[in-house]
Coordinates of N, CA and C in Angstrom, one line a residue:
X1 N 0.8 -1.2 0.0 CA 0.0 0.0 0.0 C 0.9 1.2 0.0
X2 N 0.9 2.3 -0.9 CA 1.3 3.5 -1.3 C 0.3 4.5 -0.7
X3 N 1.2 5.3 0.1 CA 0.5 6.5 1.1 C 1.1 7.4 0.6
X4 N 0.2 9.2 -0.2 CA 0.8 10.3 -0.1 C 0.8 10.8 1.0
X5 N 2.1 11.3 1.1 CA 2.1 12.5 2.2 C 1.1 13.8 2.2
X6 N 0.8 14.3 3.6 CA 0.4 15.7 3.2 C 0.8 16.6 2.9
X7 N 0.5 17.8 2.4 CA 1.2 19.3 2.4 C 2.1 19.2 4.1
X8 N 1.0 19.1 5.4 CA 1.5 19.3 6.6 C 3.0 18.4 6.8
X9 N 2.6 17.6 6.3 CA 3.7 16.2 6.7 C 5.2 16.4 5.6
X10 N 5.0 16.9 4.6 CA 6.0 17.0 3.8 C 6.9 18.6 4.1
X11 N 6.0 19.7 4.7 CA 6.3 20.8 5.2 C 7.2 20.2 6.7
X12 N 6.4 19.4 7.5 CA 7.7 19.5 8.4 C 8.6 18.1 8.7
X13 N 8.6 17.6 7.3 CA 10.0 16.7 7.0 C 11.0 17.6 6.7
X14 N 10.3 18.9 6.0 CA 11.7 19.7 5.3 C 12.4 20.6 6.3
X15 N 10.9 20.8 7.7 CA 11.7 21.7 8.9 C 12.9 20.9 9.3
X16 N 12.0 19.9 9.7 CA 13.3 18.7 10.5 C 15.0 18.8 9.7
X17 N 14.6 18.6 8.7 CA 16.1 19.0 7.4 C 16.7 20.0 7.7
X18 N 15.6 20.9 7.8 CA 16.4 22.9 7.9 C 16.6 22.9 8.9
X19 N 16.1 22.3 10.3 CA 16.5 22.7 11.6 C 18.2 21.6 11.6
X20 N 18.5 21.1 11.1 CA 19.7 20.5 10.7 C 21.1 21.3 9.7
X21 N 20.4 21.3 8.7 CA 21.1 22.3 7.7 C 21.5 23.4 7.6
X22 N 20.4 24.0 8.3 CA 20.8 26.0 8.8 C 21.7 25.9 9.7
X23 N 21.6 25.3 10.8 CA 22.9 25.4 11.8 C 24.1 25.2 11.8
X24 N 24.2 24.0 10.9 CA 25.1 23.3 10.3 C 26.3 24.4 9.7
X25 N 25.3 24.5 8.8 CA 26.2 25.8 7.7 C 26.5 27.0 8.2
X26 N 25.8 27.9 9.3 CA 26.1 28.6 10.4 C 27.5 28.3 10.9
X27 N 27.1 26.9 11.8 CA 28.0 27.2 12.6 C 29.8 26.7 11.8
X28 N 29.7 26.2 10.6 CA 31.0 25.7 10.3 C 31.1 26.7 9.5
X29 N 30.5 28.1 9.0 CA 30.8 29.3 8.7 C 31.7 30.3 9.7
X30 N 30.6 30.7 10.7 CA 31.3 30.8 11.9 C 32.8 30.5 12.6
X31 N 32.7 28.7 12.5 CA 34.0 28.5 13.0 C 35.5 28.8 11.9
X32 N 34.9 28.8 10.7 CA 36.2 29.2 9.6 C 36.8 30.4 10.1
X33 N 35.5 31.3 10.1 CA 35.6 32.4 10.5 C 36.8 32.9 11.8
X34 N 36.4 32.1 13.1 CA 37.1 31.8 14.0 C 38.3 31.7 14.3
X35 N 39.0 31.1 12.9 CA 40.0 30.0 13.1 C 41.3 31.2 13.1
X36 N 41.0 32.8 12.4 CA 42.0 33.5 12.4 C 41.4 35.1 12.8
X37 N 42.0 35.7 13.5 CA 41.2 37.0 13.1 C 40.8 37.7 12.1
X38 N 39.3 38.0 12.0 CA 39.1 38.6 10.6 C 38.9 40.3 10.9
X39 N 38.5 40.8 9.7 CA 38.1 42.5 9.7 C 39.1 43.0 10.3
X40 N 38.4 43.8 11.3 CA 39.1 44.9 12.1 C 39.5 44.6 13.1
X41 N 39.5 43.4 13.9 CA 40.3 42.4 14.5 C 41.6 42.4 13.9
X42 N 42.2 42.2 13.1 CA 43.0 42.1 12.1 C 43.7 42.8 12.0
X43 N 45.3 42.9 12.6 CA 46.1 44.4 12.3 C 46.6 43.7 10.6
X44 N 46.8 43.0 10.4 CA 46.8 43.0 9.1 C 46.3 43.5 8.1
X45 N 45.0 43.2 8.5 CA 44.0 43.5 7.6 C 43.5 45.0 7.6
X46 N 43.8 45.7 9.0 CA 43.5 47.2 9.1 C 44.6 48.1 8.6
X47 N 45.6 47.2 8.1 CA 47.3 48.0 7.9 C 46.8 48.0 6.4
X48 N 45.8 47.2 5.4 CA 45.8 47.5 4.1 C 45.0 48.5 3.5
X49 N 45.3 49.0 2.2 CA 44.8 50.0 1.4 C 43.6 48.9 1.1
X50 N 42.2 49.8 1.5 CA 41.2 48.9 0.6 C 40.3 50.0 -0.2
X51 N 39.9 49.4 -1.3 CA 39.1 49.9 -2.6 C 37.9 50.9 -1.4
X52 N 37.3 52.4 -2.7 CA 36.5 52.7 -1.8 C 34.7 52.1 -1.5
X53 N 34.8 51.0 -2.3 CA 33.5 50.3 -2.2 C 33.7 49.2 -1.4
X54 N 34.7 49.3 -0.2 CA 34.5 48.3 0.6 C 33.6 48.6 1.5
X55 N 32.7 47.7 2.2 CA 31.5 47.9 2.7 C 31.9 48.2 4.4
X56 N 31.2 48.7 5.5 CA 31.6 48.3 6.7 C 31.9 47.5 7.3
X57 N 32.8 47.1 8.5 CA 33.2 46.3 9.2 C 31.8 45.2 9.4
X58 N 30.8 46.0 10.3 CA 29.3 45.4 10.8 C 28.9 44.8 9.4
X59 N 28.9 44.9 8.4 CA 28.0 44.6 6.9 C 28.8 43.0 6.7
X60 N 29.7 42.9 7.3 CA 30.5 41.6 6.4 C 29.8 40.1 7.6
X61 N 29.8 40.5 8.7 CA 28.8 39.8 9.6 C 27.6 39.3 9.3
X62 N 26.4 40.6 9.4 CA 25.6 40.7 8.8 C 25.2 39.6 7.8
X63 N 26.4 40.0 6.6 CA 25.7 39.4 5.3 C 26.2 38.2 5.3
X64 N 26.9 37.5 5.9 CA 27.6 36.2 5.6 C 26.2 35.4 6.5
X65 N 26.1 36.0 7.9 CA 25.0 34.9 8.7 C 24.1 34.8 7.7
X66 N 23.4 36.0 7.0 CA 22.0 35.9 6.4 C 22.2 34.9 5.3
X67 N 23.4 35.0 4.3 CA 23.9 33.8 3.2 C 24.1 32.6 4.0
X68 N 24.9 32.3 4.6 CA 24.6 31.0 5.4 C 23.6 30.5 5.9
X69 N 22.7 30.9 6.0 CA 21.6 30.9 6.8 C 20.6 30.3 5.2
X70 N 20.7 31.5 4.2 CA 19.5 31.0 2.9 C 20.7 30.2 2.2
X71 N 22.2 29.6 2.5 CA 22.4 28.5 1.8 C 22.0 27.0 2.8
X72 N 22.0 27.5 3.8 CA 21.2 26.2 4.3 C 19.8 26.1 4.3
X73 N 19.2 26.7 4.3 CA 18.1 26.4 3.4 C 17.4 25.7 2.2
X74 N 18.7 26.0 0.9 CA 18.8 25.9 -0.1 C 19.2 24.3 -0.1
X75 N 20.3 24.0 0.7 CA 20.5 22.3 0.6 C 19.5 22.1 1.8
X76 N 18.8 22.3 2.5 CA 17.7 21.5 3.0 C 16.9 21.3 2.2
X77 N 16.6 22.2 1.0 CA 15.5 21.6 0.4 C 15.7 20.5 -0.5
X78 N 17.3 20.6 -1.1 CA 18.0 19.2 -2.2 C 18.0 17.7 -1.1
X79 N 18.4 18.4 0.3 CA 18.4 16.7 0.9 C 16.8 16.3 1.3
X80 N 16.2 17.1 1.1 CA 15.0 16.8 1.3 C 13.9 15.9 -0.3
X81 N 14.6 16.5 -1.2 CA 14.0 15.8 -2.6 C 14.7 14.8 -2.8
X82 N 14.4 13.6 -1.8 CA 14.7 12.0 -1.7 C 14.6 11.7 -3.2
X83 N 15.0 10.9 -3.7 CA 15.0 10.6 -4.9 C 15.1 11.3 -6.2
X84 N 15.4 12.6 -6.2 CA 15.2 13.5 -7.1 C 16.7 13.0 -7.9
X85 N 16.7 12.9 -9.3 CA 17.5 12.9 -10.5 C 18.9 14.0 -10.2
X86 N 20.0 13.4 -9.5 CA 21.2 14.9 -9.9 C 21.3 15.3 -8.0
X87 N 20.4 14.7 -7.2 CA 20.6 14.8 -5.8 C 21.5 14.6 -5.4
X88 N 22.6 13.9 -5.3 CA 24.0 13.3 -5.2 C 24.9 14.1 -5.3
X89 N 24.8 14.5 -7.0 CA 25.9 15.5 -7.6 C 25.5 16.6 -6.5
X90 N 24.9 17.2 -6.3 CA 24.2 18.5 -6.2 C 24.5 18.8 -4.8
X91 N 24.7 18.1 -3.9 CA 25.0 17.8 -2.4 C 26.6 17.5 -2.8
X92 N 27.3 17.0 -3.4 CA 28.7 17.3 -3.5 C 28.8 18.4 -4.0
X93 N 28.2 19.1 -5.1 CA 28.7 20.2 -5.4 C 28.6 21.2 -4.2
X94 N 27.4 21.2 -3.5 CA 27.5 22.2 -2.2 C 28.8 22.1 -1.0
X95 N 28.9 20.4 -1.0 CA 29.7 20.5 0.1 C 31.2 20.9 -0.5
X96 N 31.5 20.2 -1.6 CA 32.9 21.4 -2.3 C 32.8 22.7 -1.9
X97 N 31.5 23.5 -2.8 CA 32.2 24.6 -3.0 C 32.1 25.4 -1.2
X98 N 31.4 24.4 -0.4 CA 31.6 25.1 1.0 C 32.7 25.2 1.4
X99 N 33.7 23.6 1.2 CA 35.1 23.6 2.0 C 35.9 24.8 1.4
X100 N 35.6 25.0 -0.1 CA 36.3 25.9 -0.5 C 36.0 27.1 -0.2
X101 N 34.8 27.5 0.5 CA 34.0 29.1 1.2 C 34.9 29.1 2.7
X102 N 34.8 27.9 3.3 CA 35.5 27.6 5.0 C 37.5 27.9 4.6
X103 N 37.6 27.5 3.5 CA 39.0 27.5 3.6 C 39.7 29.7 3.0
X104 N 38.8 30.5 2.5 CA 38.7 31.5 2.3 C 39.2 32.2 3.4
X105 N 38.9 32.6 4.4 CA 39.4 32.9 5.3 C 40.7 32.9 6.2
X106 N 40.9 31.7 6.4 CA 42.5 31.2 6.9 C 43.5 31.7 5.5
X107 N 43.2 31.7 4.0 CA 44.3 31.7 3.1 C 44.4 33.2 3.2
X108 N 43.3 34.5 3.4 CA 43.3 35.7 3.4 C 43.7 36.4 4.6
X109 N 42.9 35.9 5.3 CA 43.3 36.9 7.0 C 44.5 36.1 7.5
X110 N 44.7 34.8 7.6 CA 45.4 34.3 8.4 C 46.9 33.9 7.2
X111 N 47.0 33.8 6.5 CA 48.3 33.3 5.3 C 48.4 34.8 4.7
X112 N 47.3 35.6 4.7 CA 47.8 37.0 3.7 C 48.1 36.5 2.4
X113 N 47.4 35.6 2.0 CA 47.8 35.5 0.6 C 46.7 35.8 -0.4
X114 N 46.6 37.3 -0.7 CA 45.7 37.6 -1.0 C 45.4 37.3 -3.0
X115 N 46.4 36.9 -3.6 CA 46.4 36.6 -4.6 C 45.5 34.9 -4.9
X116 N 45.8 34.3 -4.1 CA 45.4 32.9 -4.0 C 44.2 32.9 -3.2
X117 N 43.5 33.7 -2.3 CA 42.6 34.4 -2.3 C 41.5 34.7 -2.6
X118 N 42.0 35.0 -3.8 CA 41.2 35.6 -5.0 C 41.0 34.7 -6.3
X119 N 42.0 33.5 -6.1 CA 41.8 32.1 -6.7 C 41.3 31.5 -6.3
X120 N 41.3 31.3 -4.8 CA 40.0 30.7 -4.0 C 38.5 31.2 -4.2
X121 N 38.7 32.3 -4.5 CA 37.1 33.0 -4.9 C 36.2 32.4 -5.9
X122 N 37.2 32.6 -7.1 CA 37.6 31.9 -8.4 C 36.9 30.6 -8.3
X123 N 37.6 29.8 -7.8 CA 36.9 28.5 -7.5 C 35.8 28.2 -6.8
X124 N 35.7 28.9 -5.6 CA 34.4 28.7 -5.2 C 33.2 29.3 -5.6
X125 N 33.1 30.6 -6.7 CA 32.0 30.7 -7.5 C 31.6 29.8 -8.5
X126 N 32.6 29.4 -8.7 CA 32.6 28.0 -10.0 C 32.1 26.3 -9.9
X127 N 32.2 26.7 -8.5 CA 31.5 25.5 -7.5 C 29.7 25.7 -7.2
X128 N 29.7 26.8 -6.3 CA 28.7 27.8 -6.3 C 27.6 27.8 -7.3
X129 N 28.1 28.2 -8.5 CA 27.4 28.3 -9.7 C 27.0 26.8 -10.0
X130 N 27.8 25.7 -10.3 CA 27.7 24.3 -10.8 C 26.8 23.9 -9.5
X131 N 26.6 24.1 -8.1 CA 25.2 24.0 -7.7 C 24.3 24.1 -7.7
X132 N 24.5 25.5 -8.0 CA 22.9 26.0 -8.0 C 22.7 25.7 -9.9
X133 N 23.0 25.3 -10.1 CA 22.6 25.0 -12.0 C 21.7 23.6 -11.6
X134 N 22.5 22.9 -10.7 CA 22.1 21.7 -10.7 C 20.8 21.3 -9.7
X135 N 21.1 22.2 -8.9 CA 19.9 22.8 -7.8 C 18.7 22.9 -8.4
X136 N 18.7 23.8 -9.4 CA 17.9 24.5 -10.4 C 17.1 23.3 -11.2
X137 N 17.8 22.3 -11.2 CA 16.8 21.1 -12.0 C 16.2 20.1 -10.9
X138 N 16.7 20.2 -9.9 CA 15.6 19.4 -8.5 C 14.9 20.5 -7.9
X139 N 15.1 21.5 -7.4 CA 14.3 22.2 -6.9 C 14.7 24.0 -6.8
X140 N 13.3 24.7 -7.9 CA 13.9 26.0 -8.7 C 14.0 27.0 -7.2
X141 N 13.4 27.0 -6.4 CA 13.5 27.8 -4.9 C 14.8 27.4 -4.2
X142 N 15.2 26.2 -4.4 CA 17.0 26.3 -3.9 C 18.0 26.8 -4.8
X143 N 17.7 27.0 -6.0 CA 18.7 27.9 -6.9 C 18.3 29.3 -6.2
X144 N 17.3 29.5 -6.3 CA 16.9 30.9 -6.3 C 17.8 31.5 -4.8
X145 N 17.4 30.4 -3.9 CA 18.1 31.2 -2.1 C 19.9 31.1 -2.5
X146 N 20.3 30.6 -3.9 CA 21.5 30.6 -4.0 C 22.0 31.9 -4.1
X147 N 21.1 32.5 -5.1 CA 21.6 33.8 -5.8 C 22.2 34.4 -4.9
X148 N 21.9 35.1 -3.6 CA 22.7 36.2 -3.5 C 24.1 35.8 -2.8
X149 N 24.4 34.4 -2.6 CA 25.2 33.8 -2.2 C 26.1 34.6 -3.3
X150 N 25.7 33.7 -4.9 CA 26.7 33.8 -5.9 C 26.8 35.3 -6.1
X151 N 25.6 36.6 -5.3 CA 26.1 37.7 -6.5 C 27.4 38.3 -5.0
X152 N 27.4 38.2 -3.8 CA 28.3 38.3 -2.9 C 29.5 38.0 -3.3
X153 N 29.6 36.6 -4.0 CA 30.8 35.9 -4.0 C 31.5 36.7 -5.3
X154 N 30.9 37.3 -6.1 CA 31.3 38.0 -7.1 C 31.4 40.0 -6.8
X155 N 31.1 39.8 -5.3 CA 31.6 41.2 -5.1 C 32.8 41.0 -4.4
X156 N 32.8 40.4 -3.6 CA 34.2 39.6 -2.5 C 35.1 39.5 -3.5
X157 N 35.0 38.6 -4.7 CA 36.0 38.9 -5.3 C 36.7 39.7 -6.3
X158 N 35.6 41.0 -6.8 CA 36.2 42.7 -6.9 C 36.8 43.0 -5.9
X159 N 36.2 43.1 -4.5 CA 37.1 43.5 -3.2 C 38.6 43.1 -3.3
X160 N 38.6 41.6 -3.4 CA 39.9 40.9 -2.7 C 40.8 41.2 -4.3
X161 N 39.9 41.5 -5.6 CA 40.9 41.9 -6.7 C 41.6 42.9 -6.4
X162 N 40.7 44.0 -6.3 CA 41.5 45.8 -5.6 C 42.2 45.7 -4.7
X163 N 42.1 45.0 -3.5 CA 42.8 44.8 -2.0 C 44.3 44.1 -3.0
X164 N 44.3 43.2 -4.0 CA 45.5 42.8 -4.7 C 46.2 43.7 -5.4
X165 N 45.3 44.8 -6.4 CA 46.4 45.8 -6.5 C 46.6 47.0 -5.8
X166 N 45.8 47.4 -5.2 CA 46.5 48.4 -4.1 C 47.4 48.1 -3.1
X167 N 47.5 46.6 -2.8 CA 48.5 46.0 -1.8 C 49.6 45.2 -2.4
X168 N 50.4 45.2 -3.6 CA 51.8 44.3 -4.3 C 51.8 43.5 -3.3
X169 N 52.3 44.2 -1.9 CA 53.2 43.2 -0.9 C 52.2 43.2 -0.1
X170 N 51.0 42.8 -0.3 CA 50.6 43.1 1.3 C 50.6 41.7 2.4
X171 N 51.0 41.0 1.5 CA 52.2 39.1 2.6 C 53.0 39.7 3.2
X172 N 54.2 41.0 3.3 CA 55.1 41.9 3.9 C 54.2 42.7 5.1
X173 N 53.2 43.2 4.9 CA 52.4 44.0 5.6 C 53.1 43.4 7.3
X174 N 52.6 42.8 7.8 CA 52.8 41.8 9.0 C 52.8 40.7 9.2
X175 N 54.0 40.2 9.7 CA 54.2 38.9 9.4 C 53.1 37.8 9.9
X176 N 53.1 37.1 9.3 CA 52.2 35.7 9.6 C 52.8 35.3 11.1
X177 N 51.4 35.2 11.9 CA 51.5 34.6 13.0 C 52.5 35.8 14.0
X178 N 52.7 36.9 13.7 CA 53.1 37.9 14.9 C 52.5 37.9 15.9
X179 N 53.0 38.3 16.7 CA 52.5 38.1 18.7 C 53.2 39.1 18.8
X180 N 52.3 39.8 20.2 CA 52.9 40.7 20.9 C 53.9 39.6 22.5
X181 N 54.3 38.7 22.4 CA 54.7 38.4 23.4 C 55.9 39.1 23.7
X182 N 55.9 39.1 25.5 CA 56.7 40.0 25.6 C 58.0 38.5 26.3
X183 N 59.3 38.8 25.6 CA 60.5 38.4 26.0 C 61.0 38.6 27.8
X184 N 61.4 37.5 28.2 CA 61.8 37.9 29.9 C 63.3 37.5 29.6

């Protein structure tokens, strides 16, 4: 015997998913985040020349929780279309181009390598995009919570392009891993 689900019952399969997947993607956003000082935290990062369309310190917060937040959403609804044609790919493509969003951080704030950086961007739009394309054929409302993901990822990397030429050296700026510790 074959039972449809309800509207109710298929609505809070996909809570149970989101109450999984939003946090998820939060909090391993967050902890990338963590792993080195970012912004204005950052004597590094406050010692560089940046473009004048760099946004506020508070905006970069802001806008990452809200994108993490509607990219988990976006793969709650892929793990949620059990059986859907391309589900598989489409869940690796997310979790790539995530490691490659989580690893963003440590190569820029924490390595200063703002050229590779900006290769990392590179790649992770290209990840990004190959999701949400694929997204786009199981379910057209998880492409769509993708967008502002992808149109961010394509401002971040104007930013981190200008931050590369206004800065040649900016690996010299301060050295990797400086401490104030004081010598006895």
């Amino acid at each position: 015997m074959r039972e449809v689900a309800s509207k109710g019952q298929l609505w809070q399969g996909f809570a149970r998913v989101a109450l999984v997947t939003v946090p998820l993607v939060l909090l391993l956003g967050f902890a990338a985040a963590r792993l080195v000082p970012t912004g204005s935290d950052n004597p590094w990062y406050r010692a560089l020349v940046k473009p004048a369309i760099t946004p506020p310190d508070w905006a970069f917060p802001v806008a990452w929780t809200t994108l993490y937040a509607l990219m988990g959403l976006a793969l709650a609804l892929i793990v949620h279309a059990r059986g859907a044609k391309g589900r598989g790919l489409a869940i690796a493509l997310f979790a790539a181009q995530l490691a490659v969003n989580l690893a963003w951080s440590p190569i820029f704030f924490g390595a200063h390598l703002v050229f590779w950086a900006l290769v990392t961007i590179a790649l992770m739009f290209a990840l990004a995009l190959a999701a949400t394309i694929v997204f786009a054929r199981i379910r057209a409302l998880a492409a769509l919570l993708m967008l502002p993901y992808l149109a961010w990822i394509g401002f971040a990397g104007l930013l981190t392009y200008q931050i590369d030429r206004l800065n040649p050296h900016a690996e010299a700026l301060v050295a990797p891993g400086a401490s104030a510790q004081i010598g006895l």
